[in-house]
Amino acid sequence: MAALEKATGDVVFKFEPFVLHVQCQELHDAQLLHSVAVDAGFRNSGITVGRGGKIMMAVRSTHCLEVPLSHKGKLMVSEEYIEFLIHVANRKMEENI
């Protein structure tokens, strides 16, 4: 809260979810890994194939969180709401683990 009170610009509370990039030798390998990732709850996972044929499988969750807290130095939310955001972010971190 002390840091927020000193802020003169915009402050955003941001939580970034787990991301894992895996280079696969074969498309079938990437598809198998993708299936396992989606079944495990990582719904934002996907496969990309580069121009040179490089196959990348990204395991991504949907646990992101981005909330503005202040604008031009003015706090826009209550301390109680910030504590709530911290609780939500900590739960998301536990889900990541």
mmCIF file of C-alpha atoms in Angstrom:
data_model
loop_
_atom_site.group_PDB
_atom_site.id
_atom_site.type_symbol
_atom_site.label_atom_id
_atom_site.label_comp_id
_atom_site.label_asym_id
_atom_site.label_seq_id
_atom_site.Cartn_x
_atom_site.Cartn_y
_atom_site.Cartn_z
ATOM 1 C CA MET A 1 0.000 0.000 0.000
ATOM 2 C CA ALA A 2 2.911 2.358 0.719
ATOM 3 C CA ALA A 3 4.230 1.888 -2.816
ATOM 4 C CA LEU A 4 0.780 2.574 -4.282
ATOM 5 C CA GLU A 5 0.487 5.786 -2.292
ATOM 6 C CA LYS A 6 3.778 7.009 -3.789
ATOM 7 C CA ALA A 7 2.862 6.064 -7.367
ATOM 8 C CA THR A 8 2.402 8.965 -9.775
ATOM 9 C CA GLY A 9 1.398 7.007 -12.866
ATOM 10 C CA ASP A 10 -0.772 4.016 -13.623
ATOM 11 C CA VAL A 11 -0.345 0.836 -11.553
ATOM 12 C CA VAL A 12 -1.608 -2.556 -12.699
ATOM 13 C CA PHE A 13 -1.784 -5.753 -10.626
ATOM 14 C CA LYS A 14 -0.778 -8.539 -12.994
ATOM 15 C CA PHE A 15 -0.515 -12.300 -12.605
ATOM 16 C CA GLU A 16 0.929 -14.328 -15.487
ATOM 17 C CA PRO A 17 0.115 -18.034 -15.700
ATOM 18 C CA PHE A 18 2.383 -20.995 -16.321
ATOM 19 C CA VAL A 19 3.778 -21.323 -19.867
ATOM 20 C CA LEU A 20 5.931 -24.163 -21.215
ATOM 21 C CA HIS A 21 7.267 -24.303 -24.779
ATOM 22 C CA VAL A 22 8.361 -27.689 -26.104
ATOM 23 C CA GLN A 23 10.010 -28.249 -29.479
ATOM 24 C CA CYS A 24 8.773 -31.540 -30.922
ATOM 25 C CA GLN A 25 10.415 -33.694 -33.584
ATOM 26 C CA GLU A 26 7.143 -34.876 -35.122
ATOM 27 C CA LEU A 27 3.676 -33.358 -35.413
ATOM 28 C CA HIS A 28 2.255 -36.510 -33.836
ATOM 29 C CA ASP A 29 4.386 -35.887 -30.723
ATOM 30 C CA ALA A 30 3.052 -32.335 -30.463
ATOM 31 C CA GLN A 31 -0.531 -33.540 -30.908
ATOM 32 C CA LEU A 32 -0.104 -36.115 -28.150
ATOM 33 C CA LEU A 33 1.383 -33.530 -25.784
ATOM 34 C CA HIS A 34 -1.374 -31.076 -26.694
ATOM 35 C CA SER A 35 -4.028 -33.660 -25.862
ATOM 36 C CA VAL A 36 -2.438 -34.356 -22.478
ATOM 37 C CA ALA A 37 -2.134 -30.630 -21.711
ATOM 38 C CA VAL A 38 -5.776 -29.889 -22.566
ATOM 39 C CA ASP A 39 -6.953 -32.906 -20.559
ATOM 40 C CA ALA A 40 -4.932 -31.576 -17.595
ATOM 41 C CA GLY A 41 -6.768 -28.239 -17.779
ATOM 42 C CA PHE A 42 -4.341 -26.154 -19.847
ATOM 43 C CA ARG A 43 -7.016 -25.007 -22.312
ATOM 44 C CA ASN A 44 -4.949 -22.246 -23.971
ATOM 45 C CA SER A 45 -2.359 -24.723 -25.226
ATOM 46 C CA GLY A 46 -1.526 -24.891 -28.901
ATOM 47 C CA ILE A 47 0.762 -26.094 -31.670
ATOM 48 C CA THR A 48 2.631 -23.914 -34.164
ATOM 49 C CA VAL A 49 4.661 -24.989 -37.148
ATOM 50 C CA GLY A 50 7.260 -22.510 -38.392
ATOM 51 C CA ARG A 51 8.254 -21.882 -42.004
ATOM 52 C CA GLY A 52 11.278 -24.125 -41.604
ATOM 53 C CA GLY A 53 9.135 -26.941 -40.230
ATOM 54 C CA LYS A 54 10.018 -26.364 -36.570
ATOM 55 C CA ILE A 55 7.162 -27.756 -34.463
ATOM 56 C CA MET A 56 6.486 -25.994 -31.161
ATOM 57 C CA MET A 57 3.896 -27.027 -28.618
ATOM 58 C CA ALA A 58 2.948 -24.418 -26.001
ATOM 59 C CA VAL A 59 1.345 -25.514 -22.748
ATOM 60 C CA ARG A 60 -0.600 -22.529 -21.384
ATOM 61 C CA SER A 61 -3.209 -22.089 -18.701
ATOM 62 C CA THR A 62 -6.060 -19.597 -18.513
ATOM 63 C CA HIS A 63 -5.154 -18.361 -15.043
ATOM 64 C CA CYS A 64 -4.190 -14.812 -16.001
ATOM 65 C CA LEU A 65 -5.227 -11.759 -14.021
ATOM 66 C CA GLU A 66 -4.674 -8.098 -14.899
ATOM 67 C CA VAL A 67 -6.402 -5.339 -12.911
ATOM 68 C CA PRO A 68 -5.734 -1.575 -12.907
ATOM 69 C CA LEU A 69 -5.210 -0.244 -9.374
ATOM 70 C CA SER A 70 -4.406 3.421 -9.905
ATOM 71 C CA HIS A 71 -4.627 6.002 -12.678
ATOM 72 C CA LYS A 72 -2.363 9.063 -12.827
ATOM 73 C CA GLY A 73 -1.413 8.480 -9.204
ATOM 74 C CA LYS A 74 -4.983 8.186 -7.916
ATOM 75 C CA LEU A 75 -5.833 4.866 -6.240
ATOM 76 C CA MET A 76 -8.997 3.551 -7.916
ATOM 77 C CA VAL A 77 -9.743 0.597 -5.604
ATOM 78 C CA SER A 78 -9.911 -0.068 -1.870
ATOM 79 C CA GLU A 79 -7.252 -1.761 0.240
ATOM 80 C CA GLU A 80 -9.790 -4.514 0.895
ATOM 81 C CA TYR A 81 -10.096 -5.138 -2.864
ATOM 82 C CA ILE A 82 -6.305 -5.294 -3.226
ATOM 83 C CA GLU A 83 -6.165 -7.897 -0.455
ATOM 84 C CA PHE A 84 -8.859 -9.843 -2.322
ATOM 85 C CA LEU A 85 -6.792 -9.688 -5.554
ATOM 86 C CA ILE A 86 -3.743 -10.979 -3.702
ATOM 87 C CA HIS A 87 -5.800 -13.900 -2.386
ATOM 88 C CA VAL A 88 -7.093 -14.689 -5.905
ATOM 89 C CA ALA A 89 -3.585 -14.476 -7.395
ATOM 90 C CA ASN A 90 -2.166 -16.747 -4.698
ATOM 91 C CA ARG A 91 -4.886 -19.319 -5.449
ATOM 92 C CA LYS A 92 -4.016 -19.123 -9.144
ATOM 93 C CA MET A 93 -0.347 -19.658 -8.283
ATOM 94 C CA GLU A 94 -1.287 -22.777 -6.324
ATOM 95 C CA GLU A 95 -3.233 -24.030 -9.369
ATOM 96 C CA ASN A 96 -0.122 -23.374 -11.516
ATOM 97 C CA ILE A 97 1.977 -25.523 -9.218
#
